[in-house]
């Protein structure tokens, strides 16, 4: 995969990067070409050609018809196109999501993403290079299922014909901006997880995000459109390398990143449900760790680790984002990364058969995923970091 990306994509990268990145006076801080467009924006020309597009990439309209994405260059998949900026040794973005590192291109780039990020730092979400990250959130653009997906308790299991989807960058991210943190889409898998209310002002609708951030300057109301959105971007200082996650808007436990993830992983925000996890125990009641809850909810006999907890928690906002307290929430991103994990599973964290759990018989994980489950640390580090056993 890396050879293809670095060589076959080089031709495409020249076409896109030359026009998009080397022109004087173009700023690439924050979301650059991804949203908050003013009425005199030049961003469209960074990726699209209205009459001469050479890329065969399409999108699906409301009538389920394929339409050309009118993209610059000759990429044949959307991931390939995204990697021309966000890939290895590419000039387009400081966030190299393939290798999972922050890559500021040169000293002349003084954008606000330099405030909290330095060259070579690992990205919060991990990366997609399978040589470094053995478990990634999508297997190179092929079809897969969302574990815990569906409503029947069986839809997320391949062996029983679970519904499969083709995963790509744009399944999760809206390249033209959204109301949510990190361009997370407002509608995922047919589920509303953000959006805009245009009932009062259709041209400048009110954002209704599910996911916001505790980064400095992040707009807690969500991203506005047009000039107001550009004004928000101007004071925003993104942190791609230190998690500064926030609670759901209005502390609404039905929203937040956990609810956003549940658009696909539908079973995982409920405390219990009847479900077949393809682990040999069948279609039985399953019980889950709570999410969108403050650490103060814990009522165990041994105190849970809070202030010195190395795992990222969800905060009220920027003012308390640099320290943890018992009111902070745990959510999906407390234990898991979004893109890819390099965590190593050994011993009882790597078994082949849950009915006969023999250490080190698995393939870096446990069934049904048989990988590291995108965990933030080796084995069950994420358990011990809080529970202090």
Short mmCIF file of C-alpha atoms in Angstrom, two decimals:
data_model
loop_
_atom_site.label_atom_id
_atom_site.label_comp_id
_atom_site.label_asym_id
_atom_site.label_seq_id
_atom_site.Cartn_x
_atom_site.Cartn_y
_atom_site.Cartn_z
CA UNK A 1 0.00 0.00 0.00
CA UNK A 2 2.77 2.42 0.91
CA UNK A 3 4.62 1.79 -2.35
CA UNK A 4 1.50 2.51 -4.35
CA UNK A 5 0.77 5.64 -2.39
CA UNK A 6 4.25 7.11 -2.61
CA UNK A 7 4.87 6.37 -6.25
CA UNK A 8 1.61 5.96 -8.13
CA UNK A 9 0.14 8.87 -6.24
CA UNK A 10 3.16 11.04 -6.92
CA UNK A 11 1.81 12.02 -10.35
CA UNK A 12 -1.54 12.99 -8.88
CA UNK A 13 0.16 14.83 -6.02
CA UNK A 14 2.09 16.99 -8.45
CA UNK A 15 -1.12 17.99 -10.22
CA UNK A 16 -3.06 18.80 -7.09
CA UNK A 17 -0.28 20.15 -4.89
CA UNK A 18 1.21 22.36 -7.54
CA UNK A 19 -2.01 24.21 -8.10
CA UNK A 20 -3.25 24.14 -4.52
CA UNK A 21 -0.19 24.51 -2.36
CA UNK A 22 2.57 26.36 -4.08
CA UNK A 23 0.65 29.46 -5.04
CA UNK A 24 1.74 32.51 -3.02
CA UNK A 25 -0.65 34.01 -0.51
CA UNK A 26 -2.64 30.82 0.12
CA UNK A 27 -3.16 30.05 3.82
CA UNK A 28 -3.42 26.47 5.06
CA UNK A 29 -4.06 26.82 8.77
CA UNK A 30 -7.02 25.16 10.47
CA UNK A 31 -9.50 23.66 8.02
CA UNK A 32 -8.05 25.46 4.96
CA UNK A 33 -10.14 24.24 2.01
CA UNK A 34 -12.57 22.34 4.25
CA UNK A 35 -15.47 24.64 5.05
CA UNK A 36 -16.18 28.13 6.42
CA UNK A 37 -16.19 29.50 2.89
CA UNK A 38 -16.59 33.21 2.27
CA UNK A 39 -18.51 34.43 -0.78
CA UNK A 40 -15.20 35.16 -2.53
CA UNK A 41 -13.57 31.83 -1.66
CA UNK A 42 -10.87 30.37 -3.87
CA UNK A 43 -11.04 27.00 -2.08
CA UNK A 44 -13.30 25.33 -4.67
CA UNK A 45 -10.53 25.58 -7.26
CA UNK A 46 -8.17 23.76 -4.95
CA UNK A 47 -9.97 20.46 -5.50
CA UNK A 48 -12.50 20.86 -8.33
CA UNK A 49 -12.78 21.61 -12.04
CA UNK A 50 -16.28 22.48 -13.22
CA UNK A 51 -15.77 21.60 -16.90
CA UNK A 52 -12.49 19.68 -17.22
CA UNK A 53 -12.38 17.21 -14.29
CA UNK A 54 -10.29 14.12 -15.09
CA UNK A 55 -11.00 12.03 -11.98
CA UNK A 56 -13.68 9.32 -12.32
CA UNK A 57 -14.69 9.62 -8.62
CA UNK A 58 -18.44 10.00 -8.11
CA UNK A 59 -20.92 10.79 -5.36
CA UNK A 60 -24.50 9.56 -4.90
CA UNK A 61 -27.35 12.08 -5.06
CA UNK A 62 -30.73 11.98 -3.31
CA UNK A 63 -32.12 9.90 -6.18
CA UNK A 64 -29.38 7.27 -5.68
CA UNK A 65 -27.75 8.33 -8.94
CA UNK A 66 -23.98 8.59 -9.33
CA UNK A 67 -22.71 12.06 -10.17
CA UNK A 68 -19.17 13.19 -10.95
CA UNK A 69 -17.31 14.78 -8.03
CA UNK A 70 -15.56 17.00 -10.61
CA UNK A 71 -12.20 16.51 -8.88
CA UNK A 72 -8.83 17.82 -9.95
CA UNK A 73 -6.26 15.16 -10.84
CA UNK A 74 -6.70 11.52 -11.80
CA UNK A 75 -7.41 9.77 -8.47
CA UNK A 76 -9.73 6.79 -8.81
CA UNK A 77 -10.79 6.53 -5.13
CA UNK A 78 -11.62 9.21 -2.58
CA UNK A 79 -8.97 7.89 -0.18
CA UNK A 80 -6.36 8.23 -2.91
CA UNK A 81 -7.46 11.80 -3.46
CA UNK A 82 -7.35 12.66 0.25
CA UNK A 83 -3.86 11.18 0.59
CA UNK A 84 -2.51 13.64 -1.97
CA UNK A 85 -2.59 16.17 0.87
CA UNK A 86 -2.85 14.02 4.00
CA UNK A 87 -0.37 11.28 3.01
CA UNK A 88 3.32 10.58 3.44
CA UNK A 89 5.70 13.28 2.20
CA UNK A 90 2.82 15.28 0.74
CA UNK A 91 2.80 19.08 0.90
CA UNK A 92 -0.88 19.77 1.25
CA UNK A 93 -1.63 19.34 4.94
CA UNK A 94 0.26 19.31 8.22
CA UNK A 95 -1.80 16.29 9.29
CA UNK A 96 -0.27 13.17 7.72
CA UNK A 97 -2.99 10.69 8.65
CA UNK A 98 -1.36 7.78 6.84
CA UNK A 99 1.75 7.76 9.04
CA UNK A 100 -0.18 9.28 11.95
CA UNK A 101 2.12 12.25 12.53
CA UNK A 102 2.01 16.04 12.39
CA UNK A 103 4.17 17.33 9.53
CA UNK A 104 4.48 21.10 9.38
CA UNK A 105 5.84 21.66 5.88
CA UNK A 106 8.36 24.46 6.46
CA UNK A 107 9.27 27.35 8.71
CA UNK A 108 7.27 29.79 6.60
CA UNK A 109 4.05 28.14 7.76
CA UNK A 110 3.07 30.11 10.85
CA UNK A 111 -0.56 29.02 10.96
CA UNK A 112 -2.35 28.61 14.26
CA UNK A 113 -2.00 24.83 14.08
CA UNK A 114 1.63 25.40 15.14
CA UNK A 115 0.57 26.68 18.58
CA UNK A 116 0.09 23.23 20.08
CA UNK A 117 1.69 20.91 17.52
CA UNK A 118 5.29 20.33 16.49
CA UNK A 119 6.87 18.40 13.64
CA UNK A 120 6.87 14.63 14.14
CA UNK A 121 4.37 14.49 16.99
CA UNK A 122 1.88 11.59 16.79
CA UNK A 123 -1.66 12.52 15.84
CA UNK A 124 -4.49 11.98 18.31
CA UNK A 125 -6.27 9.56 16.00
CA UNK A 126 -3.30 7.34 15.14
CA UNK A 127 -2.70 6.46 11.50
CA UNK A 128 -3.52 4.13 8.62
CA UNK A 129 -0.15 2.56 7.72
CA UNK A 130 -0.81 -1.15 8.40
CA UNK A 131 2.91 -1.76 9.00
CA UNK A 132 2.72 0.52 12.04
CA UNK A 133 -0.94 0.32 12.98
CA UNK A 134 -2.03 -3.34 12.75
CA UNK A 135 -5.66 -2.39 13.46
CA UNK A 136 -7.15 0.46 11.46
CA UNK A 137 -10.69 1.80 11.25
CA UNK A 138 -11.13 0.67 7.69
CA UNK A 139 -9.32 -2.09 5.77
CA UNK A 140 -7.94 -0.10 2.85
CA UNK A 141 -11.28 1.00 1.48
CA UNK A 142 -12.87 -2.46 1.31
CA UNK A 143 -16.26 -3.40 2.73
CA UNK A 144 -16.70 -4.31 6.37
CA UNK A 145 -19.28 -4.25 9.16
CA UNK A 146 -19.56 -2.06 12.23
CA UNK A 147 -19.16 -4.19 15.33
CA UNK A 148 -22.22 -3.72 17.49
CA UNK A 149 -24.11 -2.48 14.46
CA UNK A 150 -27.72 -2.80 13.44
CA UNK A 151 -30.86 -3.20 15.50
CA UNK A 152 -31.29 -6.96 15.58
CA UNK A 153 -28.17 -7.79 17.54
CA UNK A 154 -26.83 -9.74 14.58
CA UNK A 155 -26.34 -7.10 11.89
CA UNK A 156 -22.76 -6.39 12.95
CA UNK A 157 -21.56 -9.95 12.43
CA UNK A 158 -20.17 -11.00 9.06
CA UNK A 159 -20.73 -14.71 9.68
CA UNK A 160 -24.50 -14.22 9.88
CA UNK A 161 -24.75 -11.87 6.94
CA UNK A 162 -24.34 -8.55 8.70
CA UNK A 163 -24.88 -5.47 6.59
CA UNK A 164 -21.59 -4.36 5.10
CA UNK A 165 -20.51 -0.87 4.10
CA UNK A 166 -17.63 0.45 2.07
CA UNK A 167 -15.56 2.53 4.45
CA UNK A 168 -13.58 5.53 3.24
CA UNK A 169 -12.51 8.95 4.49
CA UNK A 170 -15.80 10.53 3.44
CA UNK A 171 -17.94 7.99 5.27
CA UNK A 172 -16.94 9.78 8.49
CA UNK A 173 -15.74 13.22 7.32
CA UNK A 174 -17.47 15.94 5.31
CA UNK A 175 -14.75 17.57 3.22
CA UNK A 176 -16.86 20.71 2.79
CA UNK A 177 -17.33 21.24 6.53
CA UNK A 178 -19.97 20.30 9.07
CA UNK A 179 -21.37 21.51 12.36
CA UNK A 180 -19.14 19.02 14.19
CA UNK A 181 -15.55 18.74 15.41
CA UNK A 182 -12.96 17.56 12.86
CA UNK A 183 -15.36 17.71 9.93
CA UNK A 184 -17.34 14.77 11.32
CA UNK A 185 -20.40 14.34 9.16
CA UNK A 186 -23.81 15.55 10.26
CA UNK A 187 -25.49 12.43 8.89
CA UNK A 188 -23.86 9.00 9.17
CA UNK A 189 -25.39 5.70 8.11
CA UNK A 190 -28.70 7.51 7.68
CA UNK A 191 -28.63 8.77 11.29
CA UNK A 192 -28.68 12.50 12.11
CA UNK A 193 -25.67 13.33 14.29
CA UNK A 194 -25.42 17.08 13.78
CA UNK A 195 -26.57 19.60 11.21
CA UNK A 196 -28.05 23.06 10.78
CA UNK A 197 -31.41 24.68 11.48
CA UNK A 198 -32.27 27.06 8.64
CA UNK A 199 -35.82 27.84 9.71
CA UNK A 200 -34.92 31.42 10.66
CA UNK A 201 -32.08 32.18 8.24
CA UNK A 202 -31.59 29.61 5.45
CA UNK A 203 -28.39 31.28 4.21
CA UNK A 204 -26.78 31.38 7.65
CA UNK A 205 -28.42 28.50 9.52
CA UNK A 206 -27.82 27.75 13.19
CA UNK A 207 -25.43 24.83 13.81
CA UNK A 208 -26.72 21.92 15.88
CA UNK A 209 -23.59 19.88 16.53
CA UNK A 210 -23.30 16.57 18.31
CA UNK A 211 -19.51 16.80 18.75
CA UNK A 212 -17.56 19.86 19.88
CA UNK A 213 -14.05 20.38 21.24
CA UNK A 214 -12.25 21.83 24.25
CA UNK A 215 -9.43 23.25 22.11
CA UNK A 216 -8.52 26.92 22.43
CA UNK A 217 -10.85 29.09 20.39
CA UNK A 218 -13.13 26.23 19.37
CA UNK A 219 -16.70 27.53 18.87
CA UNK A 220 -18.87 25.68 21.36
CA UNK A 221 -21.97 26.51 19.32
CA UNK A 222 -20.56 24.62 16.33
CA UNK A 223 -19.26 25.89 13.00
CA UNK A 224 -21.12 28.71 11.31
CA UNK A 225 -21.17 29.14 7.53
CA UNK A 226 -19.68 31.81 5.25
CA UNK A 227 -18.04 34.93 6.74
CA UNK A 228 -19.18 34.20 10.32
CA UNK A 229 -17.57 30.77 10.04
CA UNK A 230 -14.37 32.26 8.65
CA UNK A 231 -14.25 34.56 11.69
CA UNK A 232 -14.49 31.52 13.96
CA UNK A 233 -11.65 29.79 12.14
CA UNK A 234 -9.45 32.87 12.51
CA UNK A 235 -9.36 32.54 16.31
CA UNK A 236 -9.29 28.73 16.51
CA UNK A 237 -6.06 26.97 17.52
CA UNK A 238 -6.43 23.26 16.76
CA UNK A 239 -4.52 20.65 18.73
CA UNK A 240 -3.98 17.58 16.59
CA UNK A 241 -1.48 15.94 18.95
CA UNK A 242 -2.89 16.34 22.48
CA UNK A 243 -6.50 15.24 23.02
CA UNK A 244 -8.67 18.13 24.19
CA UNK A 245 -12.07 16.54 23.95
CA UNK A 246 -15.30 18.11 25.17
CA UNK A 247 -18.56 16.92 26.61
CA UNK A 248 -21.60 16.94 24.36
CA UNK A 249 -23.16 20.35 23.69
CA UNK A 250 -25.30 21.33 26.65
CA UNK A 251 -24.04 18.22 28.50
CA UNK A 252 -26.69 16.27 26.58
CA UNK A 253 -25.82 12.61 27.17
CA UNK A 254 -27.73 11.61 24.03
CA UNK A 255 -25.12 13.45 21.96
CA UNK A 256 -21.32 13.68 21.99
CA UNK A 257 -18.73 11.54 20.23
CA UNK A 258 -20.20 8.35 21.71
CA UNK A 259 -23.60 9.06 20.15
CA UNK A 260 -21.87 9.98 16.90
CA UNK A 261 -20.03 6.64 16.83
CA UNK A 262 -23.30 4.86 17.63
CA UNK A 263 -24.67 5.90 14.24
CA UNK A 264 -22.87 2.77 13.04
CA UNK A 265 -22.03 0.95 16.30
CA UNK A 266 -25.66 1.14 17.34
CA UNK A 267 -25.56 -1.22 20.33
CA UNK A 268 -22.66 0.39 22.14
CA UNK A 269 -24.32 3.33 23.89
CA UNK A 270 -26.84 1.10 25.68
CA UNK A 271 -25.90 -0.49 29.00
CA UNK A 272 -27.28 -3.82 27.84
CA UNK A 273 -28.93 -5.46 24.86
CA UNK A 274 -29.43 -8.90 23.40
CA UNK A 275 -26.67 -9.37 20.91
CA UNK A 276 -24.56 -11.98 19.13
CA UNK A 277 -20.92 -10.89 19.34
CA UNK A 278 -19.67 -13.90 17.32
CA UNK A 279 -17.56 -14.96 20.27
CA UNK A 280 -19.16 -18.35 20.79
CA UNK A 281 -21.67 -17.36 23.47
CA UNK A 282 -24.48 -16.77 20.99
CA UNK A 283 -27.46 -14.46 21.01
CA UNK A 284 -27.60 -13.50 24.67
CA UNK A 285 -27.88 -10.38 26.83
CA UNK A 286 -24.66 -8.34 26.67
CA UNK A 287 -23.53 -5.75 29.22
CA UNK A 288 -21.33 -2.74 28.47
CA UNK A 289 -19.14 -0.17 30.13
CA UNK A 290 -21.07 3.12 30.42
CA UNK A 291 -20.17 6.13 28.27
CA UNK A 292 -21.02 9.83 28.52
CA UNK A 293 -20.75 9.56 32.30
CA UNK A 294 -18.59 11.53 34.77
CA UNK A 295 -15.90 9.68 36.67
CA UNK A 296 -17.64 10.74 39.88
CA UNK A 297 -20.32 8.12 39.09
CA UNK A 298 -17.89 5.37 40.07
CA UNK A 299 -18.89 3.86 43.42
CA UNK A 300 -16.20 1.22 43.87
CA UNK A 301 -14.31 0.59 47.11
CA UNK A 302 -10.97 1.63 45.66
CA UNK A 303 -10.79 5.20 44.37
CA UNK A 304 -10.66 5.61 40.63
CA UNK A 305 -7.74 7.60 39.22
CA UNK A 306 -8.91 11.03 38.11
CA UNK A 307 -6.49 13.96 38.21
CA UNK A 308 -3.41 12.06 37.04
CA UNK A 309 -5.30 9.86 34.59
CA UNK A 310 -3.29 9.62 31.36
CA UNK A 311 -6.37 8.80 29.30
CA UNK A 312 -8.24 11.65 27.59
CA UNK A 313 -11.52 12.67 29.17
CA UNK A 314 -14.28 14.97 27.90
CA UNK A 315 -14.18 18.44 29.46
CA UNK A 316 -16.56 21.37 29.83
CA UNK A 317 -14.41 23.54 27.56
CA UNK A 318 -11.05 25.18 27.03
CA UNK A 319 -10.88 26.61 30.56
CA UNK A 320 -10.59 23.16 32.16
CA UNK A 321 -9.14 21.19 29.23
CA UNK A 322 -5.61 21.04 30.66
CA UNK A 323 -6.51 19.05 33.80
CA UNK A 324 -8.86 16.26 34.78
CA UNK A 325 -11.44 16.24 37.54
CA UNK A 326 -14.23 13.93 38.67
CA UNK A 327 -16.86 15.83 36.66
CA UNK A 328 -15.16 14.99 33.35
CA UNK A 329 -16.79 12.36 31.18
CA UNK A 330 -15.44 9.19 29.72
CA UNK A 331 -16.54 8.43 26.17
CA UNK A 332 -15.45 6.31 23.21
CA UNK A 333 -12.27 8.33 22.66
CA UNK A 334 -11.18 7.83 26.26
CA UNK A 335 -10.19 4.25 25.46
CA UNK A 336 -10.07 4.12 21.66
CA UNK A 337 -8.41 6.06 18.84
CA UNK A 338 -10.32 6.87 15.68
CA UNK A 339 -7.95 5.95 12.86
CA UNK A 340 -5.45 3.25 13.78
CA UNK A 341 -3.73 1.79 16.84
CA UNK A 342 -0.27 0.30 17.28
CA UNK A 343 -1.18 -1.33 20.62
CA UNK A 344 0.11 -4.89 21.15
CA UNK A 345 -2.12 -7.56 22.67
CA UNK A 346 -0.51 -10.50 24.50
CA UNK A 347 -1.45 -13.14 27.07
CA UNK A 348 -5.16 -13.17 27.90
CA UNK A 349 -5.63 -10.11 25.69
CA UNK A 350 -4.86 -12.32 22.69
CA UNK A 351 -6.94 -15.48 22.61
CA UNK A 352 -8.49 -17.51 19.80
CA UNK A 353 -11.45 -19.03 21.61
CA UNK A 354 -13.34 -17.21 24.41
CA UNK A 355 -14.89 -20.56 25.42
CA UNK A 356 -11.39 -21.86 26.13
CA UNK A 357 -9.27 -18.75 26.78
CA UNK A 358 -5.69 -19.85 26.37
CA UNK A 359 -3.10 -17.03 26.51
CA UNK A 360 -1.32 -16.01 23.32
CA UNK A 361 -3.44 -18.18 21.03
CA UNK A 362 -5.02 -15.23 19.21
CA UNK A 363 -3.85 -12.77 16.57
CA UNK A 364 -3.23 -9.60 18.63
CA UNK A 365 -6.73 -9.52 20.08
CA UNK A 366 -9.90 -11.40 20.93
CA UNK A 367 -12.87 -12.48 18.78
CA UNK A 368 -14.71 -11.26 16.86
CA UNK A 369 -12.39 -8.39 15.92
CA UNK A 370 -9.15 -10.35 16.51
CA UNK A 371 -7.18 -7.12 16.63
CA UNK A 372 -6.30 -4.46 19.17
CA UNK A 373 -9.78 -2.86 18.99
CA UNK A 374 -8.16 0.54 18.36
CA UNK A 375 -7.18 0.71 22.05
CA UNK A 376 -4.87 3.48 23.27
CA UNK A 377 -2.38 1.17 25.00
CA UNK A 378 -1.05 -2.37 25.13
CA UNK A 379 -3.24 -5.15 26.51
CA UNK A 380 -5.70 -3.68 29.05
CA UNK A 381 -3.79 -0.51 29.85
CA UNK A 382 -7.02 1.45 29.40
CA UNK A 383 -8.63 -0.49 32.27
CA UNK A 384 -5.77 -0.13 34.76
CA UNK A 385 -5.25 3.57 33.97
CA UNK A 386 -8.58 4.34 35.65
CA UNK A 387 -9.35 1.44 37.95
CA UNK A 388 -6.02 1.30 39.80
CA UNK A 389 -6.22 -2.38 40.75
#
